[in-house]
Short mmCIF file of C-alpha atoms in Angstrom, two decimals:
data_model
loop_
_atom_site.label_atom_id
_atom_site.label_comp_id
_atom_site.label_asym_id
_atom_site.label_seq_id
_atom_site.Cartn_x
_atom_site.Cartn_y
_atom_site.Cartn_z
CA MET T 1 67.06 156.79 87.86
CA LEU T 2 64.95 155.37 90.65
CA LEU T 3 64.56 158.03 93.49
CA LEU T 4 62.23 155.85 95.61
CA PRO T 5 62.42 154.70 98.65
CA TYR T 6 63.74 157.91 99.95
CA GLU T 7 63.77 157.50 103.74
CA MET T 8 63.06 160.78 105.69
CA ASP T 9 63.95 161.20 109.18
CA GLY T 10 60.55 162.31 110.54
CA GLY T 11 61.22 166.09 110.33
CA PHE T 12 60.78 168.36 107.65
CA ASP T 13 62.11 167.69 104.06
CA GLU T 14 62.02 170.52 101.61
CA MET T 15 61.89 168.16 98.57
CA PHE T 16 59.60 165.75 99.67
CA ALA T 17 55.81 165.90 101.55
CA PRO T 18 55.64 163.43 104.32
CA ASP T 19 53.49 161.25 101.81
CA GLY T 20 56.61 160.73 99.54
CA ARG T 21 55.51 163.14 96.97
CA PRO T 22 57.56 165.76 95.69
CA ARG T 23 56.47 169.31 97.18
CA ALA T 24 55.18 171.77 94.16
CA SER T 25 58.88 173.84 94.38
CA GLY T 26 60.83 170.48 93.37
CA GLU T 27 58.36 168.60 91.20
CA ARG T 28 59.83 169.46 88.21
CA PHE T 29 63.02 168.87 89.28
CA VAL T 30 62.24 165.51 90.92
CA ARG T 31 60.90 164.31 87.26
CA ARG T 32 64.07 165.37 85.66
CA LEU T 33 66.37 163.40 88.16
CA GLU T 34 64.06 160.46 87.19
CA ALA T 35 64.90 160.68 83.73
CA LEU T 36 68.54 160.08 84.32
CA ALA T 37 70.09 156.77 83.62
CA ASP T 38 71.24 154.86 86.63
CA GLY T 39 74.73 155.96 87.68
CA ASN T 40 74.59 159.14 85.84
CA LEU T 41 74.13 161.51 88.75
CA ARG T 42 77.18 159.74 90.54
CA GLU T 43 79.46 160.68 87.50
CA ARG T 44 78.14 164.33 87.43
CA GLN T 45 79.12 164.55 91.19
CA LYS T 46 82.34 162.95 90.29
CA SER T 47 82.60 165.42 87.60
CA ALA T 48 82.08 168.32 89.75
CA GLU T 49 84.33 167.50 92.41
CA LEU T 50 86.96 167.32 89.88
CA ASN T 51 86.29 170.43 88.42
CA LEU T 52 86.45 171.80 92.22
CA GLN T 53 89.91 170.45 92.33
CA ASN T 54 90.88 171.76 88.79
CA MET T 55 89.59 175.32 89.71
CA GLY T 56 91.41 175.43 93.05
CA ILE T 57 88.24 176.29 95.05
CA THR T 58 89.40 175.66 98.63
CA PHE T 59 88.88 176.76 102.06
CA ASN T 60 91.47 176.62 105.01
CA VAL T 61 91.15 174.36 108.03
CA TYR T 62 93.96 174.95 110.58
CA SER T 63 93.39 171.45 112.39
CA HIS T 64 92.98 169.42 109.27
CA GLN T 65 95.22 166.36 109.05
CA ALA T 66 95.60 166.60 105.48
CA GLY T 67 96.66 170.03 105.96
CA THR T 68 95.55 173.49 105.78
CA GLU T 69 93.97 173.62 102.31
CA LYS T 70 90.69 171.18 101.65
CA ILE T 71 88.77 171.55 98.27
CA TRP T 72 85.34 173.15 98.75
CA PRO T 73 82.69 170.19 99.55
CA PHE T 74 79.69 170.37 96.99
CA ASP T 75 76.42 168.20 96.86
CA LEU T 76 75.05 168.34 93.33
CA LEU T 77 71.65 168.18 94.23
CA PRO T 78 70.14 171.52 94.81
CA ARG T 79 68.03 173.49 97.62
CA ILE T 80 64.67 174.60 95.97
CA ILE T 81 62.66 177.54 97.35
CA ASP T 82 59.50 178.80 95.76
CA ALA T 83 58.85 182.40 94.79
CA GLU T 84 56.35 183.25 97.45
CA GLU T 85 58.22 181.89 100.29
CA TRP T 86 61.39 183.86 99.13
CA SER T 87 59.49 187.38 98.69
CA MET T 88 58.67 186.73 102.49
CA ILE T 89 62.31 185.85 103.45
CA ALA T 90 63.63 188.81 101.71
CA LYS T 91 61.14 191.30 103.21
CA GLY T 92 62.25 189.97 106.45
CA LEU T 93 65.91 190.23 105.83
CA GLU T 94 65.46 193.89 104.31
CA GLN T 95 63.72 194.53 107.72
CA ARG T 96 66.22 193.18 109.78
CA ILE T 97 69.36 194.81 108.29
CA ARG T 98 67.90 198.29 108.25
CA ALA T 99 66.94 197.75 111.98
CA LEU T 100 70.52 196.68 112.97
CA ASN T 101 72.05 199.51 111.10
CA LEU T 102 70.24 201.80 113.14
CA PHE T 103 70.80 199.92 116.39
CA VAL T 104 74.52 200.01 115.73
CA ASP T 105 74.46 203.72 114.85
CA ASP T 106 72.26 204.73 117.84
CA VAL T 107 74.62 202.55 120.16
CA TYR T 108 77.59 204.61 119.22
CA ASN T 109 76.09 208.00 118.94
CA ASP T 110 72.77 208.98 120.66
CA ARG T 111 72.36 205.75 122.67
CA LYS T 112 68.52 206.60 122.41
CA ILE T 113 67.46 202.99 122.72
CA ILE T 114 69.56 202.31 126.01
CA LYS T 115 67.92 205.51 127.30
CA ASP T 116 64.47 204.17 126.69
CA LYS T 117 65.29 201.06 128.12
CA ALA T 118 64.36 199.00 125.08
CA VAL T 119 67.47 197.17 125.73
CA PRO T 120 69.59 196.84 128.97
CA GLU T 121 72.82 199.09 129.14
CA SER T 122 74.53 196.35 130.80
CA LEU T 123 73.92 194.41 127.90
CA ILE T 124 75.85 196.75 125.50
CA THR T 125 78.65 197.91 128.02
CA SER T 126 79.38 194.27 128.60
CA SER T 127 79.83 193.21 125.03
CA LYS T 128 83.09 192.10 124.03
CA THR T 129 82.63 193.60 120.55
CA LEU T 130 81.89 196.80 121.74
CA ARG T 131 84.51 199.27 120.31
CA LYS T 132 84.81 202.65 122.44
CA GLN T 133 87.12 203.73 119.06
CA CYS T 134 84.06 203.96 117.45
CA VAL T 135 82.03 206.14 119.61
CA GLY T 136 80.80 209.33 117.76
CA LEU T 137 81.39 207.61 114.29
CA GLN T 138 79.49 208.95 111.21
CA PRO T 139 80.00 206.32 108.48
CA ALA T 140 78.98 207.81 105.00
CA GLU T 141 75.17 207.27 104.07
CA GLY T 142 74.78 206.36 107.74
CA VAL T 143 75.52 202.61 106.51
CA TRP T 144 77.57 200.54 109.34
CA CYS T 145 76.66 196.89 107.86
CA HIS T 146 77.25 197.30 104.08
CA ILE T 147 77.33 193.42 103.77
CA THR T 148 75.61 190.90 105.79
CA GLY T 149 75.09 187.04 106.09
CA VAL T 150 71.79 186.10 108.03
CA ASP T 151 71.79 182.25 108.97
CA LEU T 152 68.16 180.76 108.60
CA ILE T 153 67.11 177.42 109.60
CA ARG T 154 63.86 175.68 109.25
CA ASP T 155 62.18 173.43 112.07
CA ALA T 156 60.38 170.11 111.97
CA ASP T 157 57.22 172.24 111.82
CA GLY T 158 58.37 173.85 108.84
CA GLN T 159 58.94 177.52 110.46
CA LEU T 160 61.71 179.42 109.18
CA TYR T 161 63.90 181.28 112.17
CA VAL T 162 66.78 183.45 112.27
CA LEU T 163 69.76 181.69 114.00
CA GLU T 164 72.37 184.17 113.66
CA ASP T 165 73.38 187.64 112.50
CA ASN T 166 76.89 188.08 110.84
CA LEU T 167 77.57 191.70 110.66
CA ARG T 168 81.54 191.82 110.84
CA CYS T 169 83.21 189.91 107.92
CA PRO T 170 80.76 187.29 106.60
CA SER T 171 82.08 184.87 104.41
CA GLY T 172 80.76 182.22 101.75
CA VAL T 173 79.25 184.51 99.10
CA SER T 174 82.42 183.22 96.56
CA TYR T 175 80.99 179.80 97.06
CA VAL T 176 77.30 180.72 96.14
CA LEU T 177 78.89 181.89 92.98
CA GLU T 178 81.00 178.88 92.18
CA ASN T 179 78.13 176.62 93.46
CA ARG T 180 75.74 178.11 90.39
CA GLU T 181 78.79 177.70 88.03
CA LEU T 182 79.22 174.38 88.76
CA MET T 183 75.77 173.22 88.62
CA LYS T 184 75.74 175.04 85.23
CA ARG T 185 78.46 173.26 83.69
CA THR T 186 77.81 169.96 85.19
CA PHE T 187 74.04 169.77 85.17
CA ALA T 188 73.33 171.94 82.34
CA HIS T 189 70.22 170.11 80.97
CA VAL T 190 68.74 169.84 84.25
CA PHE T 191 69.15 173.34 85.36
CA GLU T 192 67.68 174.75 82.21
CA GLY T 193 64.18 175.62 82.09
CA MET T 194 63.63 175.47 85.79
CA SER T 195 63.30 179.44 85.98
CA VAL T 196 65.84 179.94 88.87
CA GLU T 197 66.48 183.45 90.02
CA PRO T 198 70.03 184.46 88.39
CA ILE T 199 72.83 185.45 90.83
CA GLU T 200 75.72 186.60 88.87
CA GLU T 201 75.30 190.17 89.08
CA TYR T 202 76.17 189.86 92.99
CA PRO T 203 79.79 191.13 92.19
CA GLU T 204 78.40 194.12 90.20
CA GLN T 205 75.75 194.87 93.01
CA LEU T 206 78.58 194.67 95.84
CA LEU T 207 80.92 196.95 94.11
CA LYS T 208 78.03 199.25 93.37
CA THR T 209 77.29 199.16 97.48
CA LEU T 210 80.99 199.93 98.31
CA LEU T 211 81.18 202.91 95.69
CA ASP T 212 77.97 203.98 97.03
CA CYS T 213 79.41 204.86 100.28
CA ALA T 214 82.64 206.42 99.15
CA PRO T 215 83.36 209.68 101.11
CA THR T 216 81.65 212.79 100.06
CA GLY T 217 82.76 214.81 97.36
CA VAL T 218 84.77 212.17 95.73
CA SER T 219 83.67 211.82 91.82
CA ASP T 220 85.43 208.83 90.88
CA PRO T 221 86.01 206.77 93.98
CA VAL T 222 88.84 203.78 94.23
CA ALA T 223 87.94 200.57 96.25
CA VAL T 224 90.18 197.68 97.20
CA LEU T 225 89.72 194.68 99.18
CA LEU T 226 91.97 194.51 102.14
CA THR T 227 92.97 190.65 103.17
CA PRO T 228 94.99 189.33 106.01
CA GLY T 229 96.75 186.97 103.46
CA VAL T 230 96.84 183.85 102.07
CA HIS T 231 96.73 181.77 105.46
CA ASN T 232 93.21 183.19 106.23
CA SER T 233 90.56 180.53 106.03
CA ALA T 234 88.67 182.81 103.57
CA TYR T 235 91.57 183.64 101.31
CA PHE T 236 90.05 182.15 98.05
CA GLU T 237 86.96 184.41 98.71
CA HIS T 238 89.08 187.50 99.19
CA SER T 239 91.00 186.92 95.77
CA PHE T 240 87.70 185.73 93.86
CA LEU T 241 85.55 188.72 94.84
CA ALA T 242 88.58 191.31 94.06
CA GLN T 243 88.90 189.67 90.83
CA GLN T 244 85.24 189.65 90.17
CA MET T 245 84.77 193.36 91.07
CA GLY T 246 87.77 194.33 89.34
CA ILE T 247 89.58 195.98 92.12
CA GLU T 248 93.07 195.43 93.92
CA LEU T 249 93.41 192.67 96.49
CA VAL T 250 95.86 194.50 98.94
CA HIS T 251 97.51 193.29 102.42
CA GLY T 252 97.87 196.01 105.08
CA SER T 253 101.86 196.35 104.11
CA ASP T 254 100.48 197.84 100.53
CA LEU T 255 98.57 200.64 101.98
CA ILE T 256 99.90 203.79 103.96
CA VAL T 257 98.25 206.99 105.37
CA LYS T 258 100.08 210.09 104.11
CA ASP T 259 98.67 213.57 104.13
CA GLY T 260 95.48 212.63 105.88
CA PHE T 261 94.40 210.17 103.06
CA VAL T 262 94.77 206.05 102.49
CA HIS T 263 97.23 205.38 99.56
CA MET T 264 97.88 202.29 97.86
CA ILE T 265 101.78 201.59 97.02
CA THR T 266 101.99 201.06 93.24
CA THR T 267 104.81 200.69 91.03
CA ARG T 268 103.47 203.96 89.60
CA GLY T 269 103.83 205.62 93.21
CA LEU T 270 100.90 206.18 95.60
CA GLN T 271 97.43 206.17 94.37
CA ARG T 272 94.77 207.49 96.78
CA VAL T 273 92.10 204.69 98.02
CA ASP T 274 88.45 206.08 99.02
CA VAL T 275 86.84 202.60 99.85
CA ILE T 276 88.29 199.69 101.85
CA TYR T 277 86.31 196.40 101.70
CA ARG T 278 87.99 194.91 104.91
CA ARG T 279 87.95 191.30 105.68
CA ILE T 280 90.30 191.90 108.74
CA ASP T 281 88.81 191.79 112.03
CA ASP T 282 88.33 194.77 114.34
CA ASP T 283 91.41 194.16 116.59
CA PHE T 284 93.85 193.85 113.61
CA LEU T 285 92.53 196.65 111.71
CA ASP T 286 94.82 199.75 112.91
CA PRO T 287 97.78 199.14 115.21
CA ALA T 288 97.62 202.72 116.69
CA HIS T 289 93.94 202.45 117.80
CA PHE T 290 93.36 198.44 118.37
CA ARG T 291 95.93 195.77 118.83
CA ALA T 292 99.61 197.42 118.88
CA ASP T 293 100.93 194.05 117.67
CA SER T 294 99.03 193.95 114.42
CA CYS T 295 101.06 193.45 111.37
CA LEU T 296 98.02 193.11 109.25
CA GLY T 297 96.16 196.50 109.45
CA VAL T 298 97.06 199.99 108.51
CA LYS T 299 98.64 202.42 110.93
CA ASN T 300 96.26 205.46 111.59
CA LEU T 301 93.66 204.27 109.21
CA MET T 302 90.95 205.09 111.78
CA ASP T 303 92.18 208.44 112.05
CA VAL T 304 91.28 209.07 108.44
CA TYR T 305 88.29 207.14 108.77
CA ARG T 306 86.88 209.28 111.54
CA ALA T 307 87.60 212.47 109.35
CA GLY T 308 85.46 210.96 106.58
CA ARG T 309 88.10 210.65 104.06
CA VAL T 310 88.03 206.88 103.69
CA SER T 311 85.23 204.34 103.86
CA LEU T 312 85.27 201.08 105.51
CA ALA T 313 83.14 197.97 104.80
CA ASN T 314 81.74 196.63 107.08
CA ALA T 315 82.50 199.58 109.50
CA PRO T 316 84.34 198.84 112.94
CA GLY T 317 82.16 197.98 115.55
CA THR T 318 79.70 196.12 114.20
CA GLY T 319 80.40 193.16 115.77
CA VAL T 320 78.08 194.73 118.76
CA ALA T 321 75.07 193.79 116.61
CA ASP T 322 75.97 190.04 116.23
CA ASP T 323 76.67 189.44 119.84
CA LYS T 324 74.57 186.10 120.36
CA ALA T 325 73.35 187.75 123.53
CA VAL T 326 72.29 190.81 121.70
CA TYR T 327 70.75 188.69 119.15
CA ALA T 328 68.03 187.85 121.54
CA TYR T 329 66.78 191.43 121.60
CA VAL T 330 66.72 191.74 117.71
CA PRO T 331 62.73 191.32 117.51
CA ASP T 332 62.88 194.26 120.52
CA ILE T 333 64.90 196.34 118.21
CA ILE T 334 62.95 195.75 115.27
CA ARG T 335 59.85 196.79 117.25
CA TYR T 336 61.49 200.09 118.72
CA TYR T 337 63.05 201.33 115.51
CA PHE T 338 59.90 200.38 113.26
CA ASP T 339 56.73 199.92 115.43
CA GLU T 340 56.34 196.41 113.81
CA ASP T 341 56.78 193.12 114.68
CA PRO T 342 59.69 191.14 112.96
CA ILE T 343 58.77 189.19 109.93
CA LEU T 344 61.40 186.58 110.47
CA PRO T 345 61.52 185.23 114.12
CA ASN T 346 64.56 184.40 116.39
CA VAL T 347 64.88 180.97 117.77
CA PRO T 348 63.90 181.09 121.31
CA THR T 349 67.08 182.07 123.33
CA PHE T 350 68.10 181.91 127.15
CA LEU T 351 70.71 184.32 128.08
CA CYS T 352 73.12 182.95 130.87
CA ASP T 353 73.61 186.21 132.27
CA ASP T 354 70.02 186.29 133.92
CA ALA T 355 70.07 184.40 136.98
CA LYS T 356 66.59 182.44 136.55
CA GLN T 357 67.52 181.84 132.84
CA ARG T 358 70.69 180.82 133.60
CA GLN T 359 69.28 178.08 136.16
CA HIS T 360 66.97 177.18 133.48
CA VAL T 361 70.12 176.03 131.29
CA LEU T 362 71.96 174.34 133.95
CA SER T 363 68.99 172.27 134.78
CA HIS T 364 68.35 171.46 131.05
CA LEU T 365 71.84 171.00 129.72
CA ASP T 366 70.71 167.60 128.39
CA GLN T 367 68.21 169.20 126.34
CA LEU T 368 69.86 172.45 124.78
CA VAL T 369 72.45 173.68 122.53
CA VAL T 370 74.70 175.82 124.42
CA LYS T 371 76.94 178.57 122.33
CA PRO T 372 79.61 180.94 123.32
CA THR T 373 78.27 184.66 122.76
CA ASN T 374 81.31 185.49 120.32
CA GLU T 375 82.69 182.68 118.61
CA SER T 376 82.19 181.69 114.97
CA GLY T 377 82.48 178.44 112.80
CA GLY T 378 80.65 176.06 114.91
CA TYR T 379 83.70 176.21 117.77
CA GLY T 380 82.60 175.99 121.32
CA ILE T 381 79.04 174.72 120.98
CA LEU T 382 77.68 172.23 122.92
CA MET T 383 74.94 170.11 121.53
CA GLY T 384 73.46 168.99 124.79
CA PRO T 385 71.24 165.87 124.06
CA HIS T 386 74.64 164.26 122.34
CA ALA T 387 77.05 165.67 124.95
CA SER T 388 78.46 163.19 127.42
CA ALA T 389 78.03 163.85 131.03
CA ASP T 390 81.70 165.22 131.38
CA GLU T 391 81.11 167.77 128.59
CA ARG T 392 77.86 169.03 130.14
CA ALA T 393 79.71 169.32 133.29
CA GLU T 394 82.48 171.45 131.99
CA CYS T 395 80.14 173.44 130.10
CA ALA T 396 78.18 173.99 133.49
CA GLU T 397 81.62 175.14 134.62
CA ALA T 398 82.30 177.48 132.13
CA ILE T 399 78.67 179.16 132.19
CA GLN T 400 78.87 179.64 136.15
CA LYS T 401 82.32 181.36 135.76
CA ASN T 402 81.22 183.87 133.01
CA PRO T 403 77.82 183.82 132.49
CA ARG T 404 77.52 186.71 129.91
CA ASP T 405 79.76 184.69 127.49
CA TRP T 406 76.85 182.08 126.98
CA ILE T 407 73.54 181.60 125.67
CA ALA T 408 71.27 178.38 124.80
CA GLN T 409 68.60 177.49 122.58
CA PRO T 410 66.39 174.43 122.06
CA MET T 411 67.67 171.50 120.02
CA LEU T 412 65.60 172.27 116.71
CA ASN T 413 65.22 169.63 114.20
CA LEU T 414 66.85 171.06 110.96
CA SER T 415 64.95 170.50 107.74
CA THR T 416 66.39 168.04 105.36
CA VAL T 417 67.38 168.20 101.75
CA PRO T 418 68.01 165.14 99.42
CA THR T 419 71.88 164.47 99.27
CA LEU T 420 73.82 162.04 97.10
CA VAL T 421 75.36 159.40 99.52
CA GLY T 422 77.18 156.79 97.45
CA ASP T 423 74.55 156.07 94.58
CA GLU T 424 71.73 156.74 96.89
CA LEU T 425 69.67 159.85 97.91
CA LYS T 426 69.70 160.43 101.74
CA PRO T 427 68.19 163.36 103.93
CA ARG T 428 70.58 165.68 105.33
CA HIS T 429 70.48 168.50 107.48
CA VAL T 430 70.74 172.23 106.15
CA ASP T 431 70.56 175.71 107.03
CA LEU T 432 70.92 178.87 104.67
CA ARG T 433 72.96 181.89 104.54
CA PRO T 434 71.33 184.93 102.31
CA PHE T 435 73.55 187.72 101.63
CA VAL T 436 72.44 191.36 101.92
CA LEU T 437 73.97 194.49 100.46
CA CYS T 438 73.17 197.89 102.08
CA GLY T 439 74.26 201.07 100.56
CA LYS T 440 71.96 203.76 99.02
CA ASP T 441 69.47 200.81 98.77
CA VAL T 442 69.16 197.32 100.01
CA TYR T 443 69.92 194.20 97.43
CA VAL T 444 69.20 190.47 98.91
CA MET T 445 70.82 188.03 96.78
CA PRO T 446 68.35 185.39 95.77
CA GLY T 447 68.98 182.28 97.50
CA GLY T 448 72.28 182.29 99.39
CA LEU T 449 74.55 179.20 100.94
CA THR T 450 73.04 176.24 101.78
CA ARG T 451 75.17 174.39 103.88
CA VAL T 452 74.56 170.89 104.66
CA ALA T 453 75.73 168.54 107.44
CA LEU T 454 77.16 165.55 105.54
CA LYS T 455 77.09 162.90 108.45
CA LYS T 456 73.79 161.05 109.28
CA GLY T 457 71.85 162.82 112.00
CA SER T 458 74.40 165.75 112.48
CA MET T 459 73.17 169.37 112.83
CA VAL T 460 76.48 170.86 112.38
CA VAL T 461 76.69 172.36 108.69
CA ASN T 462 79.95 174.43 109.19
CA SER T 463 82.47 173.78 106.36
CA SER T 464 85.24 173.82 109.35
CA GLN T 465 83.27 171.16 111.05
CA GLY T 466 82.69 168.60 108.21
CA GLY T 467 79.89 170.17 106.51
CA GLY T 468 79.06 170.69 102.67
CA SER T 469 77.39 173.03 100.41
CA LYS T 470 74.53 173.04 97.72
CA ASP T 471 73.32 175.52 95.16
CA THR T 472 70.11 177.25 96.11
CA TRP T 473 67.27 177.90 93.67
CA VAL T 474 64.62 180.43 94.19
CA LEU T 475 62.09 179.83 91.59
CA ARG T 476 60.52 182.84 89.63
CA ASN T 477 57.01 183.12 89.27
CA GLY T 478 54.96 185.69 86.81
CA THR T 479 55.82 188.59 89.30
CA THR T 480 59.13 187.96 90.66
CA VAL T 481 61.56 188.38 87.80
CA ALA T 482 64.43 190.00 89.17
CA PRO T 483 66.02 190.44 92.84
CA LYS T 484 64.24 193.07 95.00
CA PHE T 485 65.67 196.68 95.45
CA VAL T 486 64.46 198.75 98.29
CA SER T 487 63.87 202.44 98.66
CA ASN T 488 65.45 203.87 102.01
CA THR T 489 62.87 206.00 103.94
CA GLN T 490 64.71 206.19 107.00
CA GLU T 491 66.24 209.50 107.73
CA SER T 492 68.84 208.57 109.83
CA SER T 493 70.42 205.52 107.84
CA SER T 494 70.17 204.48 104.32
CA CYS T 495 69.38 200.93 105.61
#
């Protein structure tokens, strides 16, 4: 197969160096691609797409014209990360998640970080995701954020940045696992011998993390996965993970609080539940304490949780730490708790709640990316350089009306990875969402979800906005033979 000419867009390409030669991490893979017959790669891509359809690997997009359910978009060419760089990434993720766990625990209990003025009190009290219902809570093992997805990007100079923390109900890991299985099935002879770190143990590690955080004194804990139902955009993932872990997938109507405990309604009667992996937003979790009109949650669940008789993963209230305005302070949060600099830097961020920074944003809307502080899925974002004058004016009005609800960041030129477009390889922009588990230990899944903007020139990688995905290969070396576990040394939190 002829790979050249491969026309790069002037940014950082992760497979090829500026001179057109493969980077060291991708050289063996490129040589194997070159050995394929013309048209073979396209045939394998079609085979992968057919497999996705036959296996029913889907996600929901409520506004999509073809209906709510779409086949998961997958590109056969992987993203490759060498062992040395991954080691640095993993350490940075561990550092960040442990700090954010300490931060959330502090916010809802001693509030030392606020008293010491390391973060402004107004930043916390004005957060829409702060939950007064969680004040004074003491989760098992001191863990609030059991499952985290951290979005990473690489700029044109090759520097990696943390773009976003997802600490509430992060999604996407099922597609990571399915992408790998799909790669093995359709590209086996290329995958074999590449010394790629395995990811298949994630469901086992997820279950271990959940059970590690069961209430004290429970010798044989029962865990369930609580889903809002089939119409949720991530329902495939909910059912997939429950099946992989061997636990029950339940709706709110399947659970009941009785005699101070949570029980699952079964054909054999009530069964006590000790751990709930909840994929429901805080507001819908318990109609007695949050939204009274919720039909998705379990009435009085928070009473049982506060009494320490059930564990929730992730804990309610964690959204205060993935507020995009709070994100700007994460480097300070890391320094406060650990007295060390962050390993993974943030993208420079302007807080529109600050008058001086707001004026800078309003004066440079044509150069910045403007984001709402509590939206997800790529919604509500203004890509300033690509926006019309009317769109920028509308955004400026929204900022001036509610400045706390907005941040802005420079328009970074995301790195690219070769992607199959027709019968040719074209550079397409990517990000990366690694997944981190935090219980008695910290487990960083090698790789993560590489999302790719399938449209030429687009920087929007979200699947709900037309993006796709790739398998992510973390290469082994002589010393890196398994995912890393980190012993906990912090007295106030296992993470």
